[in-house]
């Protein structure tokens, strides 16, 4: 059974591995139901979805409906204006067959322009605040792949959480991640981790074995174990594995036996790092 950790100071406790909605994208409805049930049986109570994940909302909504009261459901929107975000929120609530999201997030904040639009007149944050006041969402957060955009967003609003890459290779080679975890901790913002199992960029011309993952993920058991343990040894609440069903299963099984990574194991892990990490501190969206 997966351990759980506090989601900031909210009183919520989340499973240390979350279920990314891409796991059910393009599955059958029966497969989606089976995958959700498998996860819930192993203690997964943190689920994350977004409209941009193909048909995942339409599949995850019915699959998650029988378990809805026992899970923490997060959703996102890429809309930067208030009207667009309001429409997206209602669409997602309908698709997910729920009257509320436990966490609603600005999706993929990447540039200063994103930040200015969201927090400017008629920006999406207006919808976010109103939705929280009305009870349609409980907590507010954002995801980002840019350190500059993440810090700028935290400067502008008191978010409950940030969803950000916390990856061993990018941290070590590109100094990508430490600043965000430090800033979030200083502001009492919960940290949710992406890309724990990222290896590197797909080699030019390589056949992509994992169709749902835009980067090349680690997939062999030992490096996956070490990479996941490394991320979960950082001050984070939970990690979202890649959206491939087999990789998600492996992450859950390994995390059931989580223990903090040692210095020797960290050194071993770094031997698996790609020469060019997926992310570096360049301020781009990655």
CSV table of C-alpha atoms in Angstrom, one decimal:
chain,number,residue,atom,x,y,z
A,1,UNK,CA,0.0,0.0,0.0
A,2,UNK,CA,1.4,3.4,-1.0
A,3,UNK,CA,2.4,5.8,1.7
A,4,UNK,CA,0.7,9.3,1.9
A,5,UNK,CA,2.2,12.7,2.6
A,6,UNK,CA,0.6,16.0,3.5
A,7,UNK,CA,-0.5,18.3,0.7
A,8,UNK,CA,0.8,21.5,2.3
A,9,UNK,CA,-1.0,22.7,5.4
A,10,UNK,CA,-4.5,21.8,4.0
A,11,UNK,CA,-5.0,18.7,6.0
A,12,UNK,CA,-5.1,16.6,2.9
A,13,UNK,CA,-2.8,13.6,2.5
A,14,UNK,CA,-1.9,12.3,-1.0
A,15,UNK,CA,-0.5,9.0,-2.2
A,16,UNK,CA,3.2,9.5,-3.0
A,17,UNK,CA,2.5,8.4,-6.6
A,18,UNK,CA,-0.4,9.9,-8.5
A,19,UNK,CA,-2.4,8.7,-11.5
A,20,UNK,CA,-1.9,10.9,-14.5
A,21,UNK,CA,-5.0,10.9,-16.7
A,22,UNK,CA,-3.0,10.1,-19.9
A,23,UNK,CA,-2.8,6.5,-18.5
A,24,UNK,CA,-6.4,5.9,-19.8
A,25,UNK,CA,-6.1,8.0,-23.0
A,26,UNK,CA,-7.2,5.8,-26.0
A,27,UNK,CA,-8.0,2.9,-23.8
A,28,UNK,CA,-11.4,1.2,-23.8
A,29,UNK,CA,-13.9,2.2,-21.1
A,30,UNK,CA,-13.5,-1.2,-19.5
A,31,UNK,CA,-9.7,-0.9,-19.5
A,32,UNK,CA,-10.0,2.6,-18.0
A,33,UNK,CA,-12.2,1.2,-15.2
A,34,UNK,CA,-9.8,-1.6,-14.5
A,35,UNK,CA,-6.8,0.6,-14.4
A,36,UNK,CA,-8.4,3.0,-12.0
A,37,UNK,CA,-9.6,0.2,-9.7
A,38,UNK,CA,-6.1,-1.3,-9.7
A,39,UNK,CA,-4.6,2.0,-8.7
A,40,UNK,CA,-7.2,2.7,-5.9
A,41,UNK,CA,-6.7,-0.9,-4.5
A,42,UNK,CA,-3.0,0.0,-4.1
A,43,UNK,CA,-3.7,3.2,-2.3
A,44,UNK,CA,-3.5,5.8,-5.1
A,45,UNK,CA,-5.8,8.6,-4.1
A,46,UNK,CA,-4.3,11.4,-6.2
A,47,UNK,CA,-5.6,11.7,-9.7
A,48,UNK,CA,-4.6,14.4,-12.3
A,49,UNK,CA,-6.4,15.2,-15.6
A,50,UNK,CA,-6.4,17.9,-18.3
A,51,UNK,CA,-8.5,18.6,-21.4
A,52,UNK,CA,-5.4,18.4,-23.5
A,53,UNK,CA,-5.0,14.7,-22.8
A,54,UNK,CA,-6.9,13.5,-25.8
A,55,UNK,CA,-10.1,11.6,-24.8
A,56,UNK,CA,-8.8,10.9,-21.2
A,57,UNK,CA,-11.4,13.1,-19.5
A,58,UNK,CA,-14.2,11.2,-21.2
A,59,UNK,CA,-12.8,7.9,-20.1
A,60,UNK,CA,-11.5,8.8,-16.6
A,61,UNK,CA,-14.8,10.4,-15.6
A,62,UNK,CA,-16.9,7.3,-15.7
A,63,UNK,CA,-14.0,5.1,-14.5
A,64,UNK,CA,-13.4,7.3,-11.4
A,65,UNK,CA,-17.1,8.0,-10.6
A,66,UNK,CA,-17.5,4.9,-8.2
A,67,UNK,CA,-14.3,6.0,-6.3
A,68,UNK,CA,-14.8,9.8,-6.4
A,69,UNK,CA,-15.5,10.5,-2.7
A,70,UNK,CA,-12.2,8.8,-1.7
A,71,UNK,CA,-9.8,10.5,-4.1
A,72,UNK,CA,-8.2,13.9,-4.5
A,73,UNK,CA,-9.0,15.0,-8.1
A,74,UNK,CA,-6.8,17.6,-9.8
A,75,UNK,CA,-7.6,19.2,-13.2
A,76,UNK,CA,-5.9,21.9,-15.3
A,77,UNK,CA,-6.6,24.4,-18.0
A,78,UNK,CA,-4.4,26.0,-20.6
A,79,UNK,CA,-6.8,28.9,-21.0
A,80,UNK,CA,-5.2,32.2,-19.9
A,81,UNK,CA,-8.4,34.4,-20.0
A,82,UNK,CA,-11.2,34.3,-17.5
A,83,UNK,CA,-14.0,33.5,-20.0
A,84,UNK,CA,-12.0,30.7,-21.6
A,85,UNK,CA,-11.1,29.2,-18.2
A,86,UNK,CA,-14.7,29.4,-17.0
A,87,UNK,CA,-15.9,27.4,-20.0
A,88,UNK,CA,-13.0,24.9,-19.7
A,89,UNK,CA,-13.8,24.4,-16.0
A,90,UNK,CA,-17.5,23.6,-16.7
A,91,UNK,CA,-16.6,21.3,-19.6
A,92,UNK,CA,-14.1,19.4,-17.4
A,93,UNK,CA,-16.6,19.1,-14.5
A,94,UNK,CA,-19.2,17.6,-16.9
A,95,UNK,CA,-16.7,15.2,-18.5
A,96,UNK,CA,-15.4,14.1,-15.1
A,97,UNK,CA,-18.9,13.6,-13.7
A,98,UNK,CA,-18.2,15.6,-10.6
A,99,UNK,CA,-19.4,18.8,-9.0
A,100,UNK,CA,-16.0,19.9,-7.9
A,101,UNK,CA,-12.2,19.6,-8.3
A,102,UNK,CA,-10.0,19.3,-5.3
A,103,UNK,CA,-7.3,21.1,-7.2
A,104,UNK,CA,-7.6,23.3,-10.3
A,105,UNK,CA,-4.4,24.3,-12.0
A,106,UNK,CA,-3.1,26.7,-14.6
A,107,UNK,CA,-1.5,24.3,-17.1
A,108,UNK,CA,2.0,24.6,-18.5
A,109,UNK,CA,2.9,28.1,-17.4
A,110,UNK,CA,5.9,28.7,-19.7
A,111,UNK,CA,6.6,32.4,-20.3
A,112,UNK,CA,6.3,35.8,-18.7
A,113,UNK,CA,3.6,36.5,-21.3
A,114,UNK,CA,1.6,33.6,-19.8
A,115,UNK,CA,2.0,35.2,-16.3
A,116,UNK,CA,1.0,38.7,-17.4
A,117,UNK,CA,-2.1,37.4,-19.2
A,118,UNK,CA,-3.3,35.2,-16.4
A,119,UNK,CA,-2.9,37.9,-13.8
A,120,UNK,CA,-3.9,40.9,-15.9
A,121,UNK,CA,-7.4,42.3,-16.4
A,122,UNK,CA,-9.8,39.6,-17.5
A,123,UNK,CA,-7.2,36.9,-16.8
A,124,UNK,CA,-7.8,33.3,-15.8
A,125,UNK,CA,-7.0,33.9,-12.1
A,126,UNK,CA,-10.3,35.7,-11.8
A,127,UNK,CA,-12.2,32.5,-12.8
A,128,UNK,CA,-10.0,30.5,-10.4
A,129,UNK,CA,-10.8,32.7,-7.4
A,130,UNK,CA,-14.5,32.7,-8.2
A,131,UNK,CA,-14.6,29.0,-8.6
A,132,UNK,CA,-13.0,28.5,-5.2
A,133,UNK,CA,-15.4,30.9,-3.6
A,134,UNK,CA,-18.4,29.0,-5.2
A,135,UNK,CA,-17.1,25.6,-4.1
A,136,UNK,CA,-16.4,24.3,-7.6
A,137,UNK,CA,-12.7,24.0,-6.8
A,138,UNK,CA,-11.1,23.6,-3.3
A,139,UNK,CA,-7.4,24.4,-3.9
A,140,UNK,CA,-5.6,26.4,-6.6
A,141,UNK,CA,-2.2,25.6,-8.2
A,142,UNK,CA,-0.3,25.6,-11.5
A,143,UNK,CA,2.1,23.5,-13.5
A,144,UNK,CA,5.2,24.8,-15.2
A,145,UNK,CA,8.3,23.7,-17.0
A,146,UNK,CA,10.0,27.1,-16.6
A,147,UNK,CA,11.7,28.2,-13.4
A,148,UNK,CA,11.3,31.8,-14.3
A,149,UNK,CA,7.5,31.5,-15.0
A,150,UNK,CA,7.0,29.4,-11.8
A,151,UNK,CA,8.7,32.0,-9.6
A,152,UNK,CA,6.8,34.8,-11.3
A,153,UNK,CA,3.5,33.0,-10.8
A,154,UNK,CA,4.2,32.5,-7.1
A,155,UNK,CA,5.1,36.1,-6.8
A,156,UNK,CA,1.7,37.1,-8.0
A,157,UNK,CA,-0.6,34.8,-6.1
A,158,UNK,CA,-0.8,32.6,-3.0
A,159,UNK,CA,-1.1,29.2,-4.6
A,160,UNK,CA,-1.7,26.0,-2.7
A,161,UNK,CA,0.7,23.9,-4.9
A,162,UNK,CA,3.1,23.9,-7.8
A,163,UNK,CA,3.5,20.9,-10.2
A,164,UNK,CA,7.0,21.0,-11.6
A,165,UNK,CA,9.7,18.6,-13.0
A,166,UNK,CA,11.9,17.2,-10.2
A,167,UNK,CA,14.3,15.0,-12.2
A,168,UNK,CA,17.7,13.7,-11.1
A,169,UNK,CA,19.5,14.4,-14.4
A,170,UNK,CA,18.0,17.9,-14.9
A,171,UNK,CA,18.7,18.8,-11.3
A,172,UNK,CA,22.3,17.6,-11.5
A,173,UNK,CA,23.4,18.7,-14.9
A,174,UNK,CA,21.1,21.6,-15.6
A,175,UNK,CA,20.5,23.0,-12.1
A,176,UNK,CA,16.8,22.7,-12.9
A,177,UNK,CA,14.5,22.3,-9.9
A,178,UNK,CA,16.2,23.3,-6.7
A,179,UNK,CA,15.2,27.0,-7.0
A,180,UNK,CA,11.5,26.1,-7.3
A,181,UNK,CA,11.4,23.7,-4.4
A,182,UNK,CA,13.2,26.2,-2.2
A,183,UNK,CA,10.9,29.0,-3.3
A,184,UNK,CA,7.8,26.9,-2.8
A,185,UNK,CA,8.9,25.7,0.6
A,186,UNK,CA,9.6,29.3,1.7
A,187,UNK,CA,6.1,30.3,0.7
A,188,UNK,CA,4.4,27.2,2.2
A,189,UNK,CA,3.4,26.0,-1.3
A,190,UNK,CA,3.0,22.2,-1.7
A,191,UNK,CA,5.3,20.6,-4.2
A,192,UNK,CA,4.1,18.0,-6.7
A,193,UNK,CA,6.6,16.4,-9.0
A,194,UNK,CA,6.7,15.7,-12.7
A,195,UNK,CA,9.3,13.8,-14.9
A,196,UNK,CA,10.9,11.7,-12.1
A,197,UNK,CA,11.5,8.9,-14.6
A,198,UNK,CA,12.7,11.1,-17.5
A,199,UNK,CA,15.9,9.9,-19.1
A,200,UNK,CA,16.5,12.4,-21.9
A,201,UNK,CA,15.3,13.7,-25.2
A,202,UNK,CA,14.4,11.1,-27.8
A,203,UNK,CA,17.4,10.5,-30.0
A,204,UNK,CA,17.1,11.9,-33.5
A,205,UNK,CA,15.3,9.4,-35.7
A,206,UNK,CA,14.8,6.9,-32.8
A,207,UNK,CA,11.7,4.7,-32.8
A,208,UNK,CA,9.6,5.8,-29.9
A,209,UNK,CA,8.6,2.8,-28.0
A,210,UNK,CA,6.4,4.8,-25.6
A,211,UNK,CA,3.9,6.7,-27.7
A,212,UNK,CA,2.4,8.8,-24.9
A,213,UNK,CA,5.7,10.2,-23.6
A,214,UNK,CA,7.3,13.1,-25.5
A,215,UNK,CA,10.6,12.5,-23.8
A,216,UNK,CA,12.5,9.2,-23.5
A,217,UNK,CA,11.6,7.7,-20.1
A,218,UNK,CA,13.6,5.3,-18.1
A,219,UNK,CA,11.9,1.9,-18.3
A,220,UNK,CA,14.3,-0.7,-16.8
A,221,UNK,CA,13.5,-1.7,-13.3
A,222,UNK,CA,16.7,-0.6,-11.5
A,223,UNK,CA,17.1,2.9,-13.0
A,224,UNK,CA,13.4,3.5,-12.6
A,225,UNK,CA,13.6,2.5,-8.9
A,226,UNK,CA,16.5,4.8,-8.2
A,227,UNK,CA,15.1,7.8,-10.2
A,228,UNK,CA,11.7,7.5,-8.5
A,229,UNK,CA,13.3,7.1,-5.1
A,230,UNK,CA,15.5,10.1,-5.8
A,231,UNK,CA,12.5,12.3,-6.6
A,232,UNK,CA,10.5,11.1,-3.6
A,233,UNK,CA,13.5,11.7,-1.4
A,234,UNK,CA,13.2,15.5,-2.2
A,235,UNK,CA,10.7,17.6,-0.2
A,236,UNK,CA,7.7,16.8,-2.4
A,237,UNK,CA,4.3,15.5,-1.7
A,238,UNK,CA,3.9,13.1,-4.6
A,239,UNK,CA,5.2,12.3,-8.1
A,240,UNK,CA,3.2,11.7,-11.3
A,241,UNK,CA,4.9,9.0,-13.5
A,242,UNK,CA,4.7,8.9,-17.3
A,243,UNK,CA,1.4,8.2,-18.9
A,244,UNK,CA,2.1,4.7,-20.1
A,245,UNK,CA,0.1,2.1,-18.2
A,246,UNK,CA,3.1,-0.3,-17.9
A,247,UNK,CA,5.4,2.5,-16.5
A,248,UNK,CA,2.7,3.7,-14.1
A,249,UNK,CA,2.2,0.2,-12.8
A,250,UNK,CA,6.0,-0.2,-12.3
A,251,UNK,CA,6.2,3.1,-10.5
A,252,UNK,CA,3.4,2.1,-8.1
A,253,UNK,CA,4.9,-1.3,-7.4
A,254,UNK,CA,8.3,0.3,-6.7
A,255,UNK,CA,6.9,3.1,-4.5
A,256,UNK,CA,5.1,0.6,-2.3
A,257,UNK,CA,8.6,-0.2,-0.9
A,258,UNK,CA,9.8,3.4,-0.8
A,259,UNK,CA,12.9,4.2,1.3
A,260,UNK,CA,15.1,7.4,1.0
A,261,UNK,CA,17.9,7.1,-1.5
A,262,UNK,CA,21.4,6.8,-0.2
A,263,UNK,CA,24.5,8.7,-1.5
A,264,UNK,CA,25.9,5.5,-3.0
A,265,UNK,CA,22.6,4.9,-4.8
A,266,UNK,CA,22.5,8.5,-6.0
A,267,UNK,CA,26.0,8.0,-7.5
A,268,UNK,CA,24.7,4.8,-9.2
A,269,UNK,CA,21.7,6.7,-10.5
A,270,UNK,CA,23.8,9.4,-12.1
A,271,UNK,CA,25.5,6.7,-14.3
A,272,UNK,CA,22.1,6.4,-16.0
A,273,UNK,CA,21.8,10.1,-16.8
A,274,UNK,CA,21.6,11.2,-20.4
A,275,UNK,CA,24.3,13.7,-21.5
A,276,UNK,CA,21.6,16.2,-22.4
A,277,UNK,CA,18.8,16.4,-19.7
A,278,UNK,CA,15.2,17.0,-20.7
A,279,UNK,CA,15.3,20.3,-18.9
A,280,UNK,CA,17.9,23.0,-18.2
A,281,UNK,CA,17.6,26.4,-16.6
A,282,UNK,CA,17.0,28.4,-19.7
A,283,UNK,CA,13.6,29.7,-18.9
A,284,UNK,CA,11.9,27.8,-21.8
A,285,UNK,CA,8.9,25.6,-21.7
A,286,UNK,CA,11.1,22.5,-22.4
